[in-house]
Short mmCIF file of C-alpha atoms in Angstrom, two decimals:
data_model
loop_
_atom_site.label_atom_id
_atom_site.label_comp_id
_atom_site.label_asym_id
_atom_site.label_seq_id
_atom_site.Cartn_x
_atom_site.Cartn_y
_atom_site.Cartn_z
CA UNK A 1 80.31 -118.69 75.78
CA UNK A 2 78.99 -119.33 72.83
CA UNK A 3 79.88 -117.40 69.74
CA UNK A 4 76.41 -115.46 68.51
CA UNK A 5 76.24 -114.45 72.77
CA UNK A 6 79.96 -113.39 72.15
CA UNK A 7 78.09 -111.52 69.37
CA UNK A 8 75.47 -110.23 71.64
CA UNK A 9 78.51 -109.04 73.45
CA UNK A 10 79.54 -106.83 71.75
CA UNK A 11 77.32 -105.24 70.70
CA UNK A 12 78.62 -101.14 70.80
CA UNK A 13 81.91 -101.83 70.39
CA UNK A 14 83.79 -101.55 66.29
CA UNK A 15 84.71 -104.68 65.01
CA UNK A 16 85.20 -105.97 61.21
CA UNK A 17 83.49 -108.26 59.37
CA UNK A 18 84.68 -110.00 55.62
CA UNK A 19 82.02 -111.80 53.98
CA UNK A 20 82.34 -114.59 51.52
CA UNK A 21 82.73 -112.37 48.85
CA UNK A 22 86.43 -110.49 50.79
CA UNK A 23 85.07 -107.33 50.65
CA UNK A 24 85.67 -105.65 54.57
CA UNK A 25 82.71 -103.74 57.04
CA UNK A 26 84.52 -101.79 59.61
CA UNK A 27 81.90 -100.90 61.97
CA UNK A 28 80.49 -100.07 65.33
CA UNK A 29 78.04 -103.21 65.88
CA UNK A 30 74.45 -101.85 66.89
CA UNK A 31 72.43 -105.68 67.19
CA UNK A 32 72.85 -108.78 65.81
CA UNK A 33 70.35 -111.71 66.05
CA UNK A 34 70.14 -115.64 66.14
CA UNK A 35 70.86 -116.10 62.12
CA UNK A 36 74.12 -113.56 63.35
CA UNK A 37 72.20 -111.07 60.49
CA UNK A 38 74.11 -107.46 61.51
CA UNK A 39 73.20 -103.92 61.39
CA UNK A 40 76.28 -102.03 61.17
CA UNK A 41 76.79 -97.41 61.84
CA UNK A 42 79.66 -95.78 60.52
CA UNK A 43 81.02 -98.21 58.22
CA UNK A 44 83.90 -98.27 56.16
CA UNK A 45 83.34 -100.93 53.40
CA UNK A 46 86.63 -102.30 51.22
CA UNK A 47 86.16 -104.22 48.00
CA UNK A 48 87.72 -107.85 47.59
CA UNK A 49 91.18 -106.72 46.02
CA UNK A 50 91.49 -103.45 48.68
CA UNK A 51 91.71 -101.16 46.08
CA UNK A 52 88.23 -99.22 47.05
CA UNK A 53 86.18 -97.66 50.05
CA UNK A 54 82.87 -96.28 50.39
CA UNK A 55 81.63 -95.23 53.84
CA UNK A 56 77.90 -95.96 54.64
CA UNK A 57 76.91 -93.94 57.92
CA UNK A 58 74.62 -97.25 58.28
CA UNK A 59 74.47 -100.87 57.50
CA UNK A 60 72.50 -103.56 56.73
CA UNK A 61 74.46 -106.73 56.21
CA UNK A 62 72.85 -110.57 55.71
CA UNK A 63 74.00 -113.77 58.26
CA UNK A 64 74.90 -116.23 55.18
CA UNK A 65 77.17 -114.20 53.68
CA UNK A 66 79.48 -113.41 56.25
CA UNK A 67 82.86 -115.37 56.25
CA UNK A 68 83.91 -114.00 59.31
CA UNK A 69 84.33 -111.98 62.12
CA UNK A 70 87.63 -109.74 64.08
CA UNK A 71 86.02 -108.52 67.71
CA UNK A 72 87.99 -106.66 69.72
CA UNK A 73 90.41 -108.56 73.09
CA UNK A 74 88.45 -105.43 74.99
CA UNK A 75 84.80 -108.11 74.34
CA UNK A 76 86.28 -111.07 75.95
CA UNK A 77 86.91 -109.81 79.95
CA UNK A 78 84.09 -107.98 79.23
CA UNK A 79 82.01 -111.99 78.09
CA UNK A 80 83.20 -113.07 81.96
CA UNK A 81 81.18 -109.71 83.47
CA UNK A 82 78.63 -110.18 81.52
CA UNK A 83 78.14 -113.83 82.07
CA UNK A 84 78.72 -113.27 85.80
CA UNK A 85 75.76 -110.60 85.73
CA UNK A 86 73.17 -113.26 83.61
CA UNK A 87 74.02 -116.12 86.42
CA UNK A 88 72.92 -113.29 88.95
CA UNK A 89 70.05 -112.54 86.83
CA UNK A 90 68.99 -116.22 86.83
CA UNK A 91 69.66 -116.84 90.07
CA UNK A 92 67.34 -114.43 91.64
CA UNK A 93 65.38 -115.23 89.71
CA UNK A 94 64.58 -118.82 91.28
CA UNK A 95 65.08 -117.68 94.45
CA UNK A 96 61.62 -116.21 93.61
CA UNK A 97 59.83 -118.50 92.27
CA UNK A 98 61.58 -121.58 94.87
CA UNK A 99 60.17 -118.65 97.62
CA UNK A 100 57.35 -118.38 96.08
CA UNK A 101 56.04 -121.78 96.33
CA UNK A 102 58.32 -122.47 99.88
CA UNK A 103 56.77 -119.33 101.63
CA UNK A 104 53.84 -121.58 102.97
CA UNK A 105 56.08 -124.16 104.29
CA UNK A 106 58.66 -121.08 106.07
CA UNK A 107 57.75 -122.54 109.86
CA UNK A 108 58.82 -125.94 109.64
CA UNK A 109 62.46 -124.38 109.07
CA UNK A 110 65.41 -125.96 106.59
CA UNK A 111 63.10 -126.45 103.55
CA UNK A 112 64.06 -123.16 101.61
CA UNK A 113 67.50 -123.39 102.33
CA UNK A 114 67.37 -126.65 99.81
CA UNK A 115 65.26 -124.75 97.30
CA UNK A 116 67.84 -121.71 97.75
CA UNK A 117 70.92 -124.56 96.93
CA UNK A 118 69.12 -126.56 94.74
CA UNK A 119 69.05 -122.84 92.04
CA UNK A 120 72.02 -121.93 93.25
CA UNK A 121 73.64 -125.66 91.81
CA UNK A 122 72.35 -125.87 89.16
CA UNK A 123 73.69 -122.47 88.13
CA UNK A 124 76.47 -123.16 88.80
CA UNK A 125 76.85 -126.12 86.71
CA UNK A 126 75.11 -123.98 84.41
CA UNK A 127 77.90 -121.30 84.16
CA UNK A 128 81.19 -123.81 84.05
CA UNK A 129 79.40 -125.21 80.98
CA UNK A 130 79.23 -122.90 79.13
CA UNK B 1 94.63 -124.76 63.42
CA UNK B 2 91.24 -124.01 61.30
CA UNK B 3 91.18 -123.84 57.35
CA UNK B 4 88.56 -122.00 55.88
CA UNK B 5 87.30 -122.24 52.84
CA UNK B 6 88.69 -119.05 50.82
CA UNK B 7 92.37 -121.07 51.62
CA UNK B 8 92.98 -119.67 54.80
CA UNK B 9 94.60 -121.28 57.60
CA UNK B 10 94.40 -119.98 61.11
CA UNK B 11 95.56 -121.20 64.49
CA UNK B 12 94.70 -119.90 67.98
CA UNK B 13 93.42 -120.90 70.49
CA UNK B 14 89.25 -122.49 70.29
CA UNK B 15 87.22 -121.07 73.40
CA UNK B 16 84.52 -121.44 72.34
CA UNK B 17 81.30 -123.39 69.30
CA UNK B 18 78.12 -124.15 68.76
CA UNK B 19 75.63 -126.53 66.98
CA UNK B 20 76.61 -124.89 63.34
CA UNK B 21 80.68 -124.81 64.06
CA UNK B 22 80.37 -121.42 63.95
CA UNK B 23 84.44 -120.42 66.56
CA UNK B 24 85.45 -119.10 68.41
CA UNK B 25 89.44 -118.34 68.61
CA UNK B 26 91.31 -116.01 70.75
CA UNK B 27 94.79 -115.22 69.31
CA UNK B 28 94.50 -116.39 66.47
CA UNK B 29 97.41 -115.41 64.04
CA UNK B 30 96.42 -116.44 60.07
CA UNK B 31 99.82 -118.10 58.93
CA UNK B 32 100.83 -118.07 55.34
CA UNK B 33 102.39 -120.70 53.37
CA UNK B 34 104.73 -120.77 50.12
CA UNK B 35 106.80 -123.46 49.42
CA UNK B 36 108.83 -124.41 52.61
CA UNK B 37 108.29 -120.96 54.19
CA UNK B 38 105.48 -119.56 56.40
CA UNK B 39 104.81 -116.21 57.87
CA UNK B 40 102.98 -114.59 60.69
CA UNK B 41 100.58 -112.66 60.78
CA UNK B 42 98.61 -111.80 64.32
CA UNK B 43 95.14 -111.06 64.47
CA UNK B 44 93.32 -111.14 67.36
CA UNK B 45 90.17 -112.20 68.37
CA UNK B 46 87.87 -114.53 65.08
CA UNK B 47 84.21 -115.53 64.50
CA UNK B 48 84.03 -117.20 62.60
CA UNK B 49 80.61 -118.65 60.33
CA UNK B 50 80.79 -122.30 61.09
CA UNK B 51 79.94 -122.78 56.86
CA UNK B 52 82.99 -120.94 56.00
CA UNK B 53 85.16 -123.91 57.41
CA UNK B 54 86.63 -126.56 56.24
CA UNK B 55 88.70 -128.24 58.68
CA UNK B 56 90.03 -127.68 62.40
CA UNK B 57 92.05 -129.87 63.79
CA UNK B 58 94.16 -129.88 67.15
CA UNK B 59 98.62 -128.68 66.69
CA UNK B 60 100.74 -130.39 67.63
CA UNK B 61 103.06 -128.91 69.43
CA UNK B 62 106.53 -131.89 69.76
CA UNK B 63 105.86 -131.95 65.71
CA UNK B 64 106.14 -128.19 65.64
CA UNK B 65 108.95 -127.69 66.69
CA UNK B 66 110.03 -130.56 64.55
CA UNK B 67 108.80 -129.13 60.88
CA UNK B 68 111.31 -128.20 58.21
CA UNK B 69 109.39 -124.98 57.33
CA UNK B 70 111.10 -121.83 59.02
CA UNK B 71 109.30 -118.85 59.59
CA UNK B 72 110.19 -115.67 56.88
CA UNK B 73 109.11 -111.52 57.70
CA UNK B 74 105.55 -111.27 56.62
CA UNK B 75 106.23 -108.88 54.11
CA UNK B 76 108.46 -111.61 52.65
CA UNK B 77 105.28 -114.15 52.53
CA UNK B 78 102.63 -111.94 51.02
CA UNK B 79 104.98 -110.82 48.47
CA UNK B 80 105.72 -114.71 47.93
CA UNK B 81 102.71 -115.37 47.74
CA UNK B 82 100.59 -112.62 45.32
CA UNK B 83 103.93 -114.04 42.94
CA UNK B 84 102.72 -118.04 43.79
CA UNK B 85 98.49 -116.66 43.55
CA UNK B 86 99.60 -115.46 39.84
CA UNK B 87 101.54 -118.17 38.27
CA UNK B 88 98.63 -120.08 39.45
CA UNK B 89 96.19 -118.11 37.43
CA UNK B 90 97.36 -118.14 34.64
CA UNK B 91 97.30 -121.86 34.83
CA UNK B 92 93.75 -121.94 35.65
CA UNK B 93 92.99 -119.75 33.06
CA UNK B 94 94.75 -121.78 30.29
CA UNK B 95 92.83 -124.70 31.88
CA UNK B 96 89.94 -123.23 31.38
CA UNK B 97 90.53 -121.99 28.28
CA UNK B 98 90.69 -126.40 27.13
CA UNK B 99 87.49 -126.94 28.88
CA UNK B 100 85.36 -124.66 27.38
CA UNK B 101 87.57 -125.94 23.97
CA UNK B 102 85.79 -128.93 25.05
CA UNK B 103 82.95 -127.83 25.65
CA UNK B 104 83.14 -128.52 29.80
CA UNK B 105 81.53 -125.39 32.17
CA UNK B 106 84.03 -123.99 34.09
CA UNK B 107 83.17 -122.64 37.11
CA UNK B 108 86.26 -119.32 38.08
CA UNK B 109 84.38 -118.20 42.09
CA UNK B 110 87.78 -117.77 43.12
CA UNK B 111 87.14 -117.33 47.15
CA UNK B 112 85.68 -120.99 47.65
CA UNK B 113 88.08 -122.81 46.89
CA UNK B 114 86.87 -126.37 47.45
#
C-alpha cells in the first residue's frame, strides 16, 4: 500500500513524528493530506537533545519538515482491512455503472455477467498491484 | 538497508514506496555502527519521507553471515557512539575555525551530513 495511504489509515492512532531538526512529536494523528501535512492531538514535543519536553493539546506539522514517522504495528493489519473495504466499494460502484448501461440488454442474457466479471477482474488487478 | 541524511542506518522489509521515494519499512531495526561493532534497536514500522533518504540497498544475507563485525549490547554501542560523535565534533570545531581564519564560509548543520 502506498506510504500516504498508510498514513491516512493511521488516522486516530498514536504515532511519533521526527522532524528534520531532530525534534520528536508523540501524539494522535487527526488528519493528513497529500503533502504529508499533519494535525496531531495530545502531543508531547521533545527537543533534539532529548532534554526538554512540551505538552501541546494540538499541533500542525508541515509535511516538508518531516524526517520520518513511526507508526504502531497494528496499522499494518488495519491496512489490509481498509484495502479490502476499498476494493468492495470500487467493485460495487463499477457494477452499478455497468448495469446502468446494460440494463436495456437484460433480455439478451450473457452480457450482464460479462460486464460484471470485467469489473471484478480490474478490481482484482489493482488490489494485487498495491 | 536505508541510510538517512542524518547518518542513521535502518534495516527493515520494504513494504511500499511512491514517486517521491517515500518508503514504508516493516520490522525495522536501527543499527548503530562504531568501529568493528554494531548494536541494534528495534523500531517497528517506519514511514520515511523520501527527501531524507541518501541510499538504500538489498542486504545480501550470505555476506551478512560472513561479516567481521560483532554485535554488542545497545547501551555499550550508544556510549561508544556518543564518544565518537564528541571526538568528531571537537575536530570539526578546530577545522571550521581554521577554515574561517582562511576566509572560508563554514556551514555547521550537523543534522544533515550530506
